[in-house]
Amino acid sequence: MGCGDAIEAKGGAYFGQGVGQIFGINCFGNETMLIDCELLKTEINDHSRDAGVICDPSLRLINGHNSCSGRVEVLYNGTWGTVCDNNWDLTDAAVVCREMGCGDVIEAKSAAYFGQGSGPVWISDLQCSNTDSRLRECESSGWGRVSCGHDKDAGVICKDNVRLVNSTNPCSGRVEVFRAGQWGTVCDDAWDALDAAVVCTQLGCGNVLEVKSAAYFGKGTGTVWMNNVNCFGSEPALMSCSHNATPNRCGHENDAGVICGSVKFMLRVEVKANLQVNPNSAGILNKLSEEIRKRLHINETFSLRTQDDGKIFHKRTGAAP
């Protein structure tokens, strides 16, 4: 989950009872994903014994445009601090992306690109390898042995671990998440407006307008990574929401989707057509209006009008997909 060290292992349905099948599990602690651990057969069917965990994140990204970009900050001795950009490169930044549960690294940023932090500059001269999974595993000059100022705070831009696909609008589409090096989909079981709102916020797409299910934007491919997603709506990323990571019954016919609405703007649609009839005919305008409504996923009704040159258009102010 990219959440740092475990603080407490919780039992007795501490975070509430779940639903569905119950697994027993046996990990050694060096696995990278829970599904890599040994699954144990169990006859237990009592969700009052559901397991939970409290983690202590030791890495975060600040001042970025989403949860997968920003100034790199690390937690050491109970205090958050920054990373010096001396020798900061793509290999080091890639470790941050992996630890944060994001996609591949896009850019390694330096010179306080995301603004200057505060507190100590904890670490410098990182020499990470392609096999390091956490930043604190990388070789460095040592914690607290840094002469850098915050004008040299390091940052990173990773590929986001959530995307919307199969739509003409970047703020609507089938929800896909990046996990274990590949893109997969989200099951629409329990998929609701709070879950969809987290996706819209994470992608900078404003408010949720519509929650879509049953592969509304077409069936995806690969693994269905998330099932029974349960967000409160305030989480910074979809991966931060409670969910089942190994859905068993969901197929791509249940892929979840969303239509988000960005901030208010003016939407102008021009329809060019060689009309052999009066373009102001009510019947013609109604047909064009319905076609535009379908293509732009606009639910409310609206009217069209013509310009002096005969071009038909609809101009609308307000939230739109």
Short mmCIF file of C-alpha atoms in Angstrom, two decimals:
data_model
loop_
_atom_site.label_atom_id
_atom_site.label_comp_id
_atom_site.label_asym_id
_atom_site.label_seq_id
_atom_site.Cartn_x
_atom_site.Cartn_y
_atom_site.Cartn_z
CA MET A 1 0.00 0.00 0.00
CA GLY A 2 3.04 2.30 0.18
CA CYS A 3 2.22 3.00 3.83
CA GLY A 4 5.56 2.42 5.55
CA ASP A 5 6.04 0.23 8.61
CA ALA A 6 3.30 -1.66 10.43
CA ILE A 7 2.42 -0.18 13.83
CA GLU A 8 -0.37 -2.51 14.90
CA ALA A 9 -1.99 -5.69 13.62
CA LYS A 10 -5.68 -5.44 14.45
CA GLY A 11 -8.11 -8.32 14.98
CA GLY A 12 -11.70 -8.73 16.07
CA ALA A 13 -13.09 -6.67 13.14
CA TYR A 14 -11.52 -3.53 14.66
CA PHE A 15 -12.43 -1.57 11.50
CA GLY A 16 -15.82 -3.22 11.07
CA GLN A 17 -16.96 -6.48 9.57
CA GLY A 18 -16.47 -7.24 5.91
CA VAL A 19 -18.43 -9.46 3.58
CA GLY A 20 -17.68 -12.40 1.31
CA GLN A 21 -15.13 -15.18 1.59
CA ILE A 22 -12.63 -15.34 4.44
CA PHE A 23 -9.01 -16.42 3.87
CA GLY A 24 -6.33 -17.57 6.22
CA ILE A 25 -2.87 -16.27 5.37
CA ASN A 26 0.76 -16.89 6.26
CA CYS A 27 3.46 -14.34 5.36
CA PHE A 28 7.19 -14.28 6.06
CA GLY A 29 7.29 -10.48 5.89
CA ASN A 30 9.57 -10.16 2.87
CA GLU A 31 6.80 -10.54 0.27
CA THR A 32 6.01 -7.45 -1.81
CA MET A 33 2.27 -8.11 -2.04
CA LEU A 34 -0.19 -9.86 0.24
CA ILE A 35 -1.24 -12.18 -2.57
CA ASP A 36 2.35 -13.50 -2.65
CA CYS A 37 1.83 -14.99 0.82
CA GLU A 38 0.60 -18.52 1.45
CA LEU A 39 -3.19 -18.78 1.44
CA LEU A 40 -4.59 -21.22 4.00
CA LYS A 41 -7.83 -23.14 3.75
CA THR A 42 -10.24 -22.23 6.50
CA GLU A 43 -13.77 -23.12 7.44
CA ILE A 44 -14.19 -19.89 9.39
CA ASN A 45 -17.21 -17.89 8.28
CA ASP A 46 -17.24 -15.31 11.06
CA HIS A 47 -16.50 -11.72 10.03
CA SER A 48 -16.25 -10.71 13.68
CA ARG A 49 -12.65 -11.97 13.32
CA ASP A 50 -11.74 -9.83 10.30
CA ALA A 51 -8.13 -8.62 10.38
CA GLY A 52 -6.92 -5.04 10.03
CA VAL A 53 -3.71 -3.03 10.22
CA ILE A 54 -2.44 0.41 11.22
CA CYS A 55 0.60 1.53 9.21
CA ASP A 56 3.07 4.33 9.72
CA PRO A 57 3.91 6.00 6.39
CA SER A 58 7.57 7.00 6.24
CA LEU A 59 7.48 8.62 2.80
CA ARG A 60 5.19 11.21 1.25
CA LEU A 61 4.97 13.51 -1.77
CA ILE A 62 4.01 17.14 -1.09
CA ASN A 63 2.77 20.02 -3.30
CA GLY A 64 2.34 17.88 -6.40
CA HIS A 65 -0.61 17.93 -8.78
CA ASN A 66 -1.69 14.44 -7.64
CA SER A 67 -0.73 11.72 -5.17
CA CYS A 68 2.09 10.51 -7.45
CA SER A 69 4.07 13.74 -7.76
CA GLY A 70 5.62 16.27 -5.42
CA ARG A 71 8.45 17.14 -3.07
CA VAL A 72 9.92 13.99 -1.51
CA GLU A 73 9.65 13.95 2.28
CA VAL A 74 10.78 11.21 4.64
CA LEU A 75 9.95 10.48 8.29
CA TYR A 76 12.95 9.92 10.57
CA ASN A 77 13.03 9.94 14.37
CA GLY A 78 9.42 11.08 14.37
CA THR A 79 10.09 14.20 12.27
CA TRP A 80 9.31 14.82 8.61
CA GLY A 81 12.12 16.26 6.49
CA THR A 82 13.26 16.50 2.89
CA VAL A 83 15.80 14.92 0.54
CA CYS A 84 18.76 16.80 -0.94
CA ASP A 85 19.03 16.72 -4.74
CA ASN A 86 22.77 15.96 -4.75
CA ASN A 87 23.14 13.03 -7.19
CA TRP A 88 19.35 12.73 -7.32
CA ASP A 89 18.48 10.85 -10.51
CA LEU A 90 15.84 8.70 -12.20
CA THR A 91 16.96 5.53 -10.41
CA ASP A 92 16.47 7.17 -7.02
CA ALA A 93 13.16 8.69 -8.08
CA ALA A 94 11.96 5.30 -9.41
CA VAL A 95 12.31 3.84 -5.90
CA VAL A 96 10.01 6.57 -4.58
CA CYS A 97 7.46 5.77 -7.27
CA ARG A 98 7.54 2.07 -6.36
CA GLU A 99 7.29 2.74 -2.64
CA MET A 100 4.33 5.09 -3.16
CA GLY A 101 2.51 2.49 -5.23
CA CYS A 102 2.63 4.69 -8.33
CA GLY A 103 3.54 3.84 -11.90
CA ASP A 104 6.91 4.33 -13.59
CA VAL A 105 8.99 7.41 -12.92
CA ILE A 106 8.55 10.26 -15.41
CA GLU A 107 10.94 12.89 -14.06
CA ALA A 108 13.35 13.39 -11.19
CA LYS A 109 12.99 17.01 -10.03
CA SER A 110 15.57 19.14 -8.23
CA ALA A 111 16.13 22.70 -6.94
CA ALA A 112 12.89 22.71 -4.91
CA TYR A 113 10.76 22.33 -8.05
CA PHE A 114 7.71 21.67 -5.84
CA GLY A 115 8.59 24.42 -3.37
CA GLN A 116 10.91 24.49 -0.37
CA GLY A 117 10.10 22.23 2.53
CA SER A 118 10.70 22.82 6.22
CA GLY A 119 12.40 20.97 9.03
CA PRO A 120 15.60 18.99 8.52
CA VAL A 121 17.05 17.88 5.21
CA TRP A 122 17.44 14.28 6.27
CA ILE A 123 19.33 12.59 3.48
CA SER A 124 21.64 13.30 0.53
CA ASP A 125 23.77 11.61 -2.14
CA LEU A 126 21.39 8.71 -2.59
CA GLN A 127 22.62 5.77 -4.65
CA CYS A 128 19.60 3.56 -5.19
CA SER A 129 19.53 0.43 -7.29
CA ASN A 130 16.82 -1.00 -9.52
CA THR A 131 16.11 -3.66 -6.89
CA ASP A 132 15.49 -1.31 -3.94
CA SER A 133 11.82 -1.20 -2.96
CA ARG A 134 12.08 1.55 -0.31
CA LEU A 135 14.07 4.78 -0.25
CA ARG A 136 15.56 4.06 3.17
CA GLU A 137 17.14 0.88 1.74
CA CYS A 138 19.30 2.93 -0.66
CA GLU A 139 22.92 3.83 0.05
CA SER A 140 23.44 7.45 1.07
CA SER A 141 25.63 9.84 3.00
CA GLY A 142 23.75 8.88 6.16
CA TRP A 143 20.73 10.26 7.97
CA GLY A 144 21.17 13.85 9.16
CA ARG A 145 24.66 14.21 7.66
CA VAL A 146 23.63 16.80 5.12
CA SER A 147 24.82 20.32 4.32
CA CYS A 148 22.00 21.06 1.86
CA GLY A 149 19.42 23.78 2.24
CA HIS A 150 15.81 23.56 1.23
CA ASP A 151 16.62 25.31 -2.05
CA LYS A 152 17.88 21.88 -3.14
CA ASP A 153 14.85 19.80 -2.09
CA ALA A 154 14.31 16.82 -4.39
CA GLY A 155 11.03 15.94 -6.07
CA VAL A 156 9.55 13.39 -8.40
CA ILE A 157 6.83 12.98 -11.01
CA CYS A 158 5.54 9.43 -11.34
CA LYS A 159 2.87 8.03 -13.58
CA ASP A 160 -0.39 8.12 -11.69
CA ASN A 161 -1.70 4.77 -10.50
CA VAL A 162 -5.22 5.59 -11.66
CA ARG A 163 -6.45 6.49 -15.13
CA LEU A 164 -9.72 6.86 -17.04
CA VAL A 165 -9.84 5.19 -20.45
CA ASN A 166 -12.08 4.51 -23.43
CA SER A 167 -13.72 7.92 -23.53
CA THR A 168 -13.24 11.05 -25.60
CA ASN A 169 -13.06 13.08 -22.39
CA PRO A 170 -9.96 12.80 -20.13
CA CYS A 171 -12.21 13.19 -17.08
CA SER A 172 -14.51 10.28 -17.84
CA GLY A 173 -14.03 6.64 -18.64
CA ARG A 174 -13.39 3.16 -17.33
CA VAL A 175 -11.42 3.28 -14.06
CA GLU A 176 -8.08 1.47 -14.29
CA VAL A 177 -5.42 1.10 -11.59
CA PHE A 178 -1.73 0.28 -11.86
CA ARG A 179 -0.50 -2.51 -9.62
CA ALA A 180 2.31 -5.08 -9.79
CA GLY A 181 3.61 -3.50 -12.98
CA GLN A 182 0.39 -3.73 -14.99
CA TRP A 183 -2.89 -1.93 -15.52
CA GLY A 184 -6.16 -3.55 -14.48
CA THR A 185 -9.72 -2.58 -13.68
CA VAL A 186 -12.03 -2.02 -10.71
CA CYS A 187 -15.10 -4.16 -10.01
CA ASP A 188 -18.39 -2.30 -9.68
CA ASP A 189 -19.46 -4.25 -6.57
CA ALA A 190 -20.29 -1.55 -3.98
CA TRP A 191 -18.96 1.12 -6.41
CA ASP A 192 -20.66 4.39 -5.46
CA ALA A 193 -20.39 8.19 -5.57
CA LEU A 194 -17.88 8.40 -2.69
CA ASP A 195 -15.53 5.97 -4.45
CA ALA A 196 -15.91 7.77 -7.77
CA ALA A 197 -15.34 11.15 -6.09
CA VAL A 198 -11.89 10.04 -4.92
CA VAL A 199 -10.95 9.18 -8.51
CA CYS A 200 -12.18 12.56 -9.78
CA THR A 201 -10.22 14.43 -7.10
CA GLN A 202 -7.07 12.34 -7.59
CA LEU A 203 -7.06 13.10 -11.32
CA GLY A 204 -7.82 16.79 -10.85
CA CYS A 205 -11.18 16.42 -12.60
CA GLY A 206 -13.45 18.18 -10.15
CA ASN A 207 -16.64 16.65 -8.81
CA VAL A 208 -18.22 13.35 -9.70
CA LEU A 209 -21.18 13.74 -12.06
CA GLU A 210 -22.12 10.12 -12.69
CA VAL A 211 -21.12 6.75 -11.29
CA LYS A 212 -20.95 4.12 -14.01
CA SER A 213 -21.04 0.33 -13.73
CA ALA A 214 -21.51 -2.80 -15.86
CA ALA A 215 -18.64 -1.88 -18.21
CA TYR A 216 -20.39 1.31 -19.36
CA PHE A 217 -17.15 2.40 -21.04
CA GLY A 218 -16.41 -1.06 -22.42
CA LYS A 219 -14.74 -4.11 -20.95
CA GLY A 220 -11.12 -3.80 -19.87
CA THR A 221 -8.39 -6.42 -19.98
CA GLY A 222 -5.95 -7.89 -17.49
CA THR A 223 -6.59 -8.31 -13.78
CA VAL A 224 -9.56 -6.88 -11.89
CA TRP A 225 -7.36 -5.37 -9.16
CA MET A 226 -9.95 -3.93 -6.78
CA ASN A 227 -13.33 -5.11 -5.52
CA ASN A 228 -15.77 -3.85 -2.86
CA VAL A 229 -14.08 -0.44 -2.78
CA ASN A 230 -15.21 1.55 0.24
CA CYS A 231 -14.05 5.17 0.29
CA PHE A 232 -15.10 7.93 2.68
CA GLY A 233 -14.56 10.48 -0.10
CA SER A 234 -11.69 12.33 1.57
CA GLU A 235 -8.87 9.92 0.66
CA PRO A 236 -6.06 11.36 -1.51
CA ALA A 237 -5.98 8.31 -3.78
CA LEU A 238 -8.20 5.36 -4.69
CA MET A 239 -5.57 2.91 -3.41
CA SER A 240 -5.97 4.49 0.04
CA CYS A 241 -9.59 3.32 0.24
CA SER A 242 -10.60 0.07 1.87
CA HIS A 243 -10.98 -2.66 -0.75
CA ASN A 244 -10.48 -6.30 -1.56
CA ALA A 245 -7.29 -6.69 -3.57
CA THR A 246 -8.03 -10.15 -4.92
CA PRO A 247 -11.60 -10.25 -6.28
CA ASN A 248 -12.78 -13.74 -7.16
CA ARG A 249 -16.16 -13.39 -8.81
CA CYS A 250 -15.84 -10.17 -10.78
CA GLY A 251 -15.37 -10.24 -14.52
CA HIS A 252 -14.79 -7.36 -16.90
CA GLU A 253 -18.52 -7.12 -17.55
CA ASN A 254 -18.58 -5.44 -14.11
CA ASP A 255 -15.84 -2.88 -14.78
CA ALA A 256 -16.48 0.41 -12.96
CA GLY A 257 -16.43 3.84 -14.55
CA VAL A 258 -16.99 7.48 -13.73
CA ILE A 259 -17.90 10.78 -15.33
CA CYS A 260 -16.29 13.74 -13.57
CA GLY A 261 -17.00 17.42 -14.03
CA SER A 262 -14.22 19.98 -14.03
CA VAL A 263 -14.61 23.55 -12.82
CA LYS A 264 -17.07 25.87 -14.50
CA PHE A 265 -16.25 26.70 -18.06
CA MET A 266 -17.92 27.69 -21.33
CA LEU A 267 -18.70 24.78 -23.62
CA ARG A 268 -19.29 25.51 -27.29
CA VAL A 269 -20.25 22.80 -29.73
CA GLU A 270 -20.42 23.46 -33.46
CA VAL A 271 -22.19 21.05 -35.78
CA LYS A 272 -21.29 21.44 -39.44
CA ALA A 273 -23.81 19.88 -41.77
CA ASN A 274 -25.02 20.25 -45.33
CA LEU A 275 -28.69 20.56 -44.45
CA GLN A 276 -31.32 20.47 -47.16
CA VAL A 277 -33.97 21.68 -44.74
CA ASN A 278 -34.48 24.69 -42.52
CA PRO A 279 -31.78 24.35 -39.79
CA ASN A 280 -34.10 26.06 -37.33
CA SER A 281 -36.72 23.33 -37.72
CA ALA A 282 -37.70 22.03 -34.28
CA GLY A 283 -37.39 18.43 -35.40
CA ILE A 284 -33.87 18.88 -36.79
CA LEU A 285 -32.66 20.77 -33.72
CA ASN A 286 -34.12 18.17 -31.37
CA LYS A 287 -32.28 15.37 -33.18
CA LEU A 288 -29.00 17.28 -33.09
CA SER A 289 -29.51 18.13 -29.42
CA GLU A 290 -30.06 14.47 -28.53
CA GLU A 291 -26.96 13.37 -30.45
CA ILE A 292 -24.78 16.00 -28.74
CA ARG A 293 -26.21 15.05 -25.33
CA LYS A 294 -25.27 11.40 -25.89
CA ARG A 295 -21.76 12.07 -27.16
CA LEU A 296 -20.88 14.49 -24.35
CA HIS A 297 -22.66 12.53 -21.59
CA ILE A 298 -24.84 15.53 -20.73
CA ASN A 299 -27.94 14.43 -18.83
CA GLU A 300 -30.04 17.56 -18.67
CA THR A 301 -32.00 18.85 -21.65
CA PHE A 302 -30.92 21.98 -23.48
CA SER A 303 -31.78 23.94 -26.60
CA LEU A 304 -29.81 24.75 -29.73
CA ARG A 305 -29.77 27.99 -31.67
CA THR A 306 -28.14 29.23 -34.86
CA GLN A 307 -25.67 31.94 -35.65
CA ASP A 308 -26.24 34.48 -38.39
CA ASP A 309 -24.18 32.35 -40.79
CA GLY A 310 -26.49 29.39 -40.22
CA LYS A 311 -24.15 27.31 -38.06
CA ILE A 312 -26.01 25.48 -35.34
CA PHE A 313 -24.48 25.55 -31.91
CA HIS A 314 -25.23 25.20 -28.22
CA LYS A 315 -23.47 27.36 -25.68
CA ARG A 316 -23.69 26.35 -22.03
CA THR A 317 -22.11 27.69 -18.85
CA GLY A 318 -21.65 25.42 -15.85
CA ALA A 319 -20.19 22.08 -14.84
CA ALA A 320 -19.78 19.71 -17.74
CA PRO A 321 -18.13 16.35 -18.32
#
